[in-house]
PDB file of C-alpha atoms and ligand atoms in Angstrom:
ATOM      1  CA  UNK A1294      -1.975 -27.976 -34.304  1.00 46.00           C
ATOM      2  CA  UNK A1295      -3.001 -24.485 -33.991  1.00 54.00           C
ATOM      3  CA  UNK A1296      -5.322 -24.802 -30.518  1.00 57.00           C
ATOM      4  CA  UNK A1297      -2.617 -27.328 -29.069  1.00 54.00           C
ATOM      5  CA  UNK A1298      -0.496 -24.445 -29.304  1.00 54.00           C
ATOM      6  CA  UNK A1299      -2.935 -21.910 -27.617  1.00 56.00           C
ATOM      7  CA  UNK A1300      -3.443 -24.802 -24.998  1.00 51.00           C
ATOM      8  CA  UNK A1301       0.008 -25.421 -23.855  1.00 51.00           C
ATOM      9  CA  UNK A1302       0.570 -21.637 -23.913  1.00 48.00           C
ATOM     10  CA  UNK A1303      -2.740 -21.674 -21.795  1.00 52.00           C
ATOM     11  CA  UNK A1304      -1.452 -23.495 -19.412  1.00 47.00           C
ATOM     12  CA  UNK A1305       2.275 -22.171 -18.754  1.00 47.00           C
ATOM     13  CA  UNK A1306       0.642 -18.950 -18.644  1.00 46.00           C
ATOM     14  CA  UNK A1307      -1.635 -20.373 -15.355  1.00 48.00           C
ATOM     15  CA  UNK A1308       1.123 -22.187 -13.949  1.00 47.00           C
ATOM     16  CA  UNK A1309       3.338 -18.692 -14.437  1.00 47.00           C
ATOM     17  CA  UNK A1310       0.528 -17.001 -12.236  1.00 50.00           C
ATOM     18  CA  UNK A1311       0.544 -19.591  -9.704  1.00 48.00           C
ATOM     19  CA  UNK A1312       4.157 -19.113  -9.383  1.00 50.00           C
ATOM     20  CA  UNK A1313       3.866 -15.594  -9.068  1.00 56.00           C
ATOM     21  CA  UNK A1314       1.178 -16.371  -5.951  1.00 56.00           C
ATOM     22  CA  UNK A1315       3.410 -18.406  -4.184  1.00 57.00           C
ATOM     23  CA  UNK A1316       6.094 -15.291  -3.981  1.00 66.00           C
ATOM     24  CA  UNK A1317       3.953 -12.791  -3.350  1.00 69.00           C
ATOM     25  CA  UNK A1318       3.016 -14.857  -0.277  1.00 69.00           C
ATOM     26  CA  UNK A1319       6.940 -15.467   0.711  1.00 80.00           C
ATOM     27  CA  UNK A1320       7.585 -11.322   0.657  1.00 88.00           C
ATOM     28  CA  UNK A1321       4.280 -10.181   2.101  1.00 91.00           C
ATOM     29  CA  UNK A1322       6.288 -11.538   5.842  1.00 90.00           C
ATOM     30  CA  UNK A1323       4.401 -10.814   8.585  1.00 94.00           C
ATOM     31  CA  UNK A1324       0.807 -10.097   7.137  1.00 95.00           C
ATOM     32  CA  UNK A1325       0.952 -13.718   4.969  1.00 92.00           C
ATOM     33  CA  UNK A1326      -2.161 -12.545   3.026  1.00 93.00           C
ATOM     34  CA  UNK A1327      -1.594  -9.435   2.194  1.00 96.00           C
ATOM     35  CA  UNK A1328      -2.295  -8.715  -1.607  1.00 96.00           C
ATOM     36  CA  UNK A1329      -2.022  -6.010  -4.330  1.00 97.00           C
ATOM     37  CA  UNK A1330      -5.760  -4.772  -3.868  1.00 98.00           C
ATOM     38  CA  UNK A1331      -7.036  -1.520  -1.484  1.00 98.00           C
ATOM     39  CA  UNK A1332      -9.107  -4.129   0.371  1.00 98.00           C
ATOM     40  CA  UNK A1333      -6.069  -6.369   1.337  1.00 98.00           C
ATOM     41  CA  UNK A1334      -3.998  -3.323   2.440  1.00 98.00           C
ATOM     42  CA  UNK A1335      -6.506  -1.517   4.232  1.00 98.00           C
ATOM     43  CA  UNK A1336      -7.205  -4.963   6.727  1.00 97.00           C
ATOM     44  CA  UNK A1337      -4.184  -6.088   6.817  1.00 97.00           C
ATOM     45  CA  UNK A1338      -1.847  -2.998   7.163  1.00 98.00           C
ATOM     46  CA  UNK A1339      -3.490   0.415   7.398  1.00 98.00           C
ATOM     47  CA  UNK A1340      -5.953  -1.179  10.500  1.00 98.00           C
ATOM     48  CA  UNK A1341      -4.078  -3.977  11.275  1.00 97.00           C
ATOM     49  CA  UNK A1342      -0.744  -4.263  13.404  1.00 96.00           C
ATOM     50  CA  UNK A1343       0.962  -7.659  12.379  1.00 95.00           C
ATOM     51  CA  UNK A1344       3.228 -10.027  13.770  1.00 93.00           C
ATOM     52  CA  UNK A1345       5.789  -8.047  13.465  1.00 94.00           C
ATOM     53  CA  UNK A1346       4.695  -5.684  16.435  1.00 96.00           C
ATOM     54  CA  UNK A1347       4.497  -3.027  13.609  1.00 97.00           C
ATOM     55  CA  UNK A1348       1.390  -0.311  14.721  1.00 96.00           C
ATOM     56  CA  UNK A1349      -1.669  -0.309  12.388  1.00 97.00           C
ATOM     57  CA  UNK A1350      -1.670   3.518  11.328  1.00 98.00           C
ATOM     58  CA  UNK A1351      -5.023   3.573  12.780  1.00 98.00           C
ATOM     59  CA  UNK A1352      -3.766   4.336  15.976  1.00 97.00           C
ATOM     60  CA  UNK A1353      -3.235   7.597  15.238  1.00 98.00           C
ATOM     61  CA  UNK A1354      -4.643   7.925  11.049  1.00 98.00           C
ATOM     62  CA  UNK A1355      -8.111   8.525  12.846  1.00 98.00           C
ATOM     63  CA  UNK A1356     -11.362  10.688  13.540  1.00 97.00           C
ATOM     64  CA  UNK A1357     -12.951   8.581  16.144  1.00 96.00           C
ATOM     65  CA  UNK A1358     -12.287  10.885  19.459  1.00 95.00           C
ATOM     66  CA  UNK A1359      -9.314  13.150  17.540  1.00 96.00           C
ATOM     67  CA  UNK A1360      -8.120  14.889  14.429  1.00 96.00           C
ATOM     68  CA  UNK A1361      -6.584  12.342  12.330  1.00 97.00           C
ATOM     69  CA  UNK A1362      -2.374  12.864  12.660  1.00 97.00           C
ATOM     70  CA  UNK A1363      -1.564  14.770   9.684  1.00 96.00           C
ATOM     71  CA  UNK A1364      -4.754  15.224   8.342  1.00 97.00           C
ATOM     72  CA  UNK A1365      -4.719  11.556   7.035  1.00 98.00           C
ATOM     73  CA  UNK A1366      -8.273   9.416   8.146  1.00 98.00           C
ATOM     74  CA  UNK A1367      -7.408   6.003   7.020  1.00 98.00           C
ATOM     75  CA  UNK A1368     -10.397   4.330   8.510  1.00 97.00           C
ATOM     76  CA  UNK A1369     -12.135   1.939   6.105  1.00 93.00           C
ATOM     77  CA  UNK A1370     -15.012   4.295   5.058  1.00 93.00           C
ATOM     78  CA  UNK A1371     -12.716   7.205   4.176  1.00 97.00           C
ATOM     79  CA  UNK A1372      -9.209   6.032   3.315  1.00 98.00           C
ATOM     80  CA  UNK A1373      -9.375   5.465  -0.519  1.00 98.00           C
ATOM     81  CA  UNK A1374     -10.959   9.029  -1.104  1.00 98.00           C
ATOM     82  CA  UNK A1375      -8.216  10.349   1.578  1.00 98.00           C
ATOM     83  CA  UNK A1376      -5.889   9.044  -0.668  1.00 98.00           C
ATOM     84  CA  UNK A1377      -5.730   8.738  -4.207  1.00 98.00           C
ATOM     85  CA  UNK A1378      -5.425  11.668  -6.202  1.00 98.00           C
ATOM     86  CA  UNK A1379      -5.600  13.738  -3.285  1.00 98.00           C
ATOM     87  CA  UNK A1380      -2.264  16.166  -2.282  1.00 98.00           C
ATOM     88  CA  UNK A1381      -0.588  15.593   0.637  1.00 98.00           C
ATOM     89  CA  UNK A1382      -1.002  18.199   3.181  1.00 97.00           C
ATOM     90  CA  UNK A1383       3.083  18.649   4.207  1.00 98.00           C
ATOM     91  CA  UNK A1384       4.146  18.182   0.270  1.00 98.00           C
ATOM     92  CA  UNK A1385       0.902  19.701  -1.587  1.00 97.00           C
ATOM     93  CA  UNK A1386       3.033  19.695  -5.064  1.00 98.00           C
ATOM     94  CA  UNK A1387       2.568  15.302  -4.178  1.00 98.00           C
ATOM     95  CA  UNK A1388      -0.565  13.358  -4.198  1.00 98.00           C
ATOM     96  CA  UNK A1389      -0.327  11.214  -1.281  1.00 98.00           C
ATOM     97  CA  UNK A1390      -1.234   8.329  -3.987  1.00 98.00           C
ATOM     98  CA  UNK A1391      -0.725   8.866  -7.869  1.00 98.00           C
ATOM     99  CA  UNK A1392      -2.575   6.168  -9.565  1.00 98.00           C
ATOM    100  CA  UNK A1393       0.332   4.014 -11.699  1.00 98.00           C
ATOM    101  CA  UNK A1394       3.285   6.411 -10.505  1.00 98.00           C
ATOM    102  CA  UNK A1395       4.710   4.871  -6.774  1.00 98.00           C
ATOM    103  CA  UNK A1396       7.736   6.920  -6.940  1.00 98.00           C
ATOM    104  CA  UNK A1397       5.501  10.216  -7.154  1.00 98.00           C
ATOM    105  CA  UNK A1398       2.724   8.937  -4.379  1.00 98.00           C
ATOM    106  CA  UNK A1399       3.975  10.676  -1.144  1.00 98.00           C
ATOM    107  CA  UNK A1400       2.681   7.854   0.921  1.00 98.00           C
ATOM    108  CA  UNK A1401       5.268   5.372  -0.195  1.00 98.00           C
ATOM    109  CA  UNK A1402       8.000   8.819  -0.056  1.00 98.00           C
ATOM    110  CA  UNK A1403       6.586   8.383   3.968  1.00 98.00           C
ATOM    111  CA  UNK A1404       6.794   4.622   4.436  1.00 98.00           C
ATOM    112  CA  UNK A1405       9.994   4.502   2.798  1.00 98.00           C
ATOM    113  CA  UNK A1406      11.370   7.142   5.296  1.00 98.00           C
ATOM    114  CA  UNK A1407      12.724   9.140   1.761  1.00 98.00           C
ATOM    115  CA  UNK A1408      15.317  12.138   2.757  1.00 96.00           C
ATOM    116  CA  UNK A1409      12.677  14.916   1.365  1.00 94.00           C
ATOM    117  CA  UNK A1410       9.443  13.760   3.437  1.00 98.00           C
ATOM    118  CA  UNK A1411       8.368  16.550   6.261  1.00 98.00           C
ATOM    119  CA  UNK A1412       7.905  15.092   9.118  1.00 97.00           C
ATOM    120  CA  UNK A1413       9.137  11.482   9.894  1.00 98.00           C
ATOM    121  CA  UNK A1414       9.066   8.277   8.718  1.00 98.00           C
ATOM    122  CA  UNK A1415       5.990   6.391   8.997  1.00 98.00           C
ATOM    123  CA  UNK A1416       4.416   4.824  11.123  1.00 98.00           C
ATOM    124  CA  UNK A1417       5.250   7.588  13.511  1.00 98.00           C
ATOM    125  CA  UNK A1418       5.957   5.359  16.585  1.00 97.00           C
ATOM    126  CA  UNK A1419       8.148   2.696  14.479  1.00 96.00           C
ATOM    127  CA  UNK A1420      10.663   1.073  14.522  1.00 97.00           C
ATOM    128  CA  UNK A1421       9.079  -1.689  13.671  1.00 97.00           C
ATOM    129  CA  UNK A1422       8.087  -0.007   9.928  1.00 98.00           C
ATOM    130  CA  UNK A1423       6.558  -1.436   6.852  1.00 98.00           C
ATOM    131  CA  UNK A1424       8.842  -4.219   5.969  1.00 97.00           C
ATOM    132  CA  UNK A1425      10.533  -4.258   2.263  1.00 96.00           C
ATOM    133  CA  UNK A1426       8.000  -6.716   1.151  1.00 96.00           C
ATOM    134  CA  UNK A1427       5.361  -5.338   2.319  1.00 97.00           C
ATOM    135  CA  UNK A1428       6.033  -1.912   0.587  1.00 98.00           C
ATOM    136  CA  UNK A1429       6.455  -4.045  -2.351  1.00 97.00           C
ATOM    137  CA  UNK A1430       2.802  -4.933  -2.617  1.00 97.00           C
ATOM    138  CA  UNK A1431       1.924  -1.044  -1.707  1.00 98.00           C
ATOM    139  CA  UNK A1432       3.940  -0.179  -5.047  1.00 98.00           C
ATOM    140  CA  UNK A1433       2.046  -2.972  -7.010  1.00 97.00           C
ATOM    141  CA  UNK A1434      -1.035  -1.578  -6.151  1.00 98.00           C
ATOM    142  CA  UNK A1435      -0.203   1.746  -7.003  1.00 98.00           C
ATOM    143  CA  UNK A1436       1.575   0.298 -10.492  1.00 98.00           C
ATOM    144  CA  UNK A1437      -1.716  -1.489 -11.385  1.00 98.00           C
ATOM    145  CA  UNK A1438      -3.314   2.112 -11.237  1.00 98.00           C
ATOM    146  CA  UNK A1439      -4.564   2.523  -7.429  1.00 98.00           C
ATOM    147  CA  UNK A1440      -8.089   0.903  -8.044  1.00 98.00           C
ATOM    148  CA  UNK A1441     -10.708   1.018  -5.571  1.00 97.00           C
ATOM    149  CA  UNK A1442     -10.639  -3.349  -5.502  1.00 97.00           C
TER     150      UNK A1442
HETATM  151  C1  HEC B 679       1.895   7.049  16.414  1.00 76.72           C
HETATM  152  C2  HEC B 679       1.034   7.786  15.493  1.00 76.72           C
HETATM  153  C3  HEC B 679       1.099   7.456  14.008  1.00 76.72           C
HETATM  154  C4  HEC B 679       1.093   6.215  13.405  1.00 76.72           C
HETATM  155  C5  HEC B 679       0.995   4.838  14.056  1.00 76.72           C
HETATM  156  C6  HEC B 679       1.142   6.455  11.982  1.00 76.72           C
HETATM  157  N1  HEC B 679       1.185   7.789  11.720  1.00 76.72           N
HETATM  158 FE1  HEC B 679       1.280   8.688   9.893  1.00 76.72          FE
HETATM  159  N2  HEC B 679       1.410  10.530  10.757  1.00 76.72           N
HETATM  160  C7  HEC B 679       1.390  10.769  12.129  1.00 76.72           C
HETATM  161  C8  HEC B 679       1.626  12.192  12.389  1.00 76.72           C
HETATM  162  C9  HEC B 679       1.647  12.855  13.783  1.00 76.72           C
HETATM  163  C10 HEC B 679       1.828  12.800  11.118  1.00 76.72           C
HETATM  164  C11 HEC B 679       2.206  14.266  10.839  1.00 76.72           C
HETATM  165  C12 HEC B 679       3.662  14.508  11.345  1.00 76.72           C
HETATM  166  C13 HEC B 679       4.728  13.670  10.645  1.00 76.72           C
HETATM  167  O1  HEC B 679       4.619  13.407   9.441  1.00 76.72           O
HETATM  168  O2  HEC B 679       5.718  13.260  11.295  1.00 76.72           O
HETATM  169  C14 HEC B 679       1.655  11.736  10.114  1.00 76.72           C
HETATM  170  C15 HEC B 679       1.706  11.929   8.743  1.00 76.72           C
HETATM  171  C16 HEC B 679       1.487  10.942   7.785  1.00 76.72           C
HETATM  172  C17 HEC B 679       1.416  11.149   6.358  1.00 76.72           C
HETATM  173  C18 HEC B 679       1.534  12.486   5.625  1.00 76.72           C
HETATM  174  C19 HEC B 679       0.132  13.018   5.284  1.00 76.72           C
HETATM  175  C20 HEC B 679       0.172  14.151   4.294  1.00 76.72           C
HETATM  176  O3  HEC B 679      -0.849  14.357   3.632  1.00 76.72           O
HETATM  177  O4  HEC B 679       1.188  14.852   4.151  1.00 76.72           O
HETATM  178  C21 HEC B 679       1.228   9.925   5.771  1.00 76.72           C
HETATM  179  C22 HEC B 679       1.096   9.626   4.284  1.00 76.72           C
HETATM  180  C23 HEC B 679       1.158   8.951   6.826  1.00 76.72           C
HETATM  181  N3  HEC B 679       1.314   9.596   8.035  1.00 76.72           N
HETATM  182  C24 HEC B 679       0.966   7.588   6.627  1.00 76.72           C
HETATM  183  C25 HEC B 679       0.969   6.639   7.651  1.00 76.72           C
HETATM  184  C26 HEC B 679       0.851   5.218   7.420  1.00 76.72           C
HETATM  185  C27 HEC B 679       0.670   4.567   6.065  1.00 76.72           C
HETATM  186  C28 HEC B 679       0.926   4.611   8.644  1.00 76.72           C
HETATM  187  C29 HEC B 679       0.906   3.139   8.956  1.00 76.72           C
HETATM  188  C30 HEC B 679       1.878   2.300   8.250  1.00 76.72           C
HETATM  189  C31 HEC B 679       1.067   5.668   9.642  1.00 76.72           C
HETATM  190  N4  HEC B 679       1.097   6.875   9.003  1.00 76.72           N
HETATM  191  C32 HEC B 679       1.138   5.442  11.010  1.00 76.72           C
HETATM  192  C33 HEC B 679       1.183   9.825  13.115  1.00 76.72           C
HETATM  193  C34 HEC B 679       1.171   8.452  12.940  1.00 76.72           C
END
């Protein structure tokens, strides 16, 4: 009676997670695979543009033949260590990613366009910006503690 129990809880518990799959595919818009995971987001938005005509923030996040706008390198090799834990250079009292805290990581403060950013709203060159969704799936990253995945 007992493992029945664990079984059927086994299974609405995978068919819960599929669910979830399914929306996180419906809100990610114009980059369809985009995921919750540093790998995801660094191929699909930080050096990607998407359908959307947004600009990957490559363009300009580089040091390949400049000095990467606002001090920010977000090519693959150096992005996570530009990132987490480390304080932005306009807000220095902000890490441009806090590991579980979105609403104190002043990257999303900069994709969101927030009123106390210096600067503007990123990417630099938009509209088109980040779409809702896709800063969604930034946050849930950050919420499941900013790991290097
Ligand atoms: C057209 C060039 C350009 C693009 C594209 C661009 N940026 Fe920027 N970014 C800048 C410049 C220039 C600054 C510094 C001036 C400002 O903030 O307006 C900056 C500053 C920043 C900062 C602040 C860094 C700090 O430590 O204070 C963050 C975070 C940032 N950008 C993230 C992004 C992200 C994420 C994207 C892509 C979604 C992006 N940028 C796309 C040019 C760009």
């Amino acid at each position: 009676m007992r493992r029945s129990r664990q079984i059927v809880l086994a299974l609405a518990l995978a068919v819960g997670a599929a669910a979830c799959d399914e929306k996180l595919t419906s809100i990610a818009g114009p980059t369809p695979n985009l995921e919750p995971t540093f790998a995801s987001l660094q191929a699909n938005v930080f050096e990607a543009t998407d359908s959307s005509g947004r600009s990957s923030c490559v363009a300009c996040h580089t040091n390949v033949g400049r000095t990467p706008a606002g001090g920010l390198n977000l090519l693959h090799d150096a992005a996570y260590d530009q990132l987490v834990n480390v304080s932005s250079t306009q807000v220095p009292s902000l890490k441009r990613v806090n590991p579980g805290s979105p609403d104190t990581s002043y990257l999303v403060h900069k994709v969101d366009g927030r009123p106390g950013i210096v600067g503007t709203r990123m990417p630099r060159n938009g509209p088109p910006y980040m779409t809702d969704g896709q800063i969604l799936i930034l946050r849930r990253w950050i919420e499941l503690g900013a790991p290097r995945n």
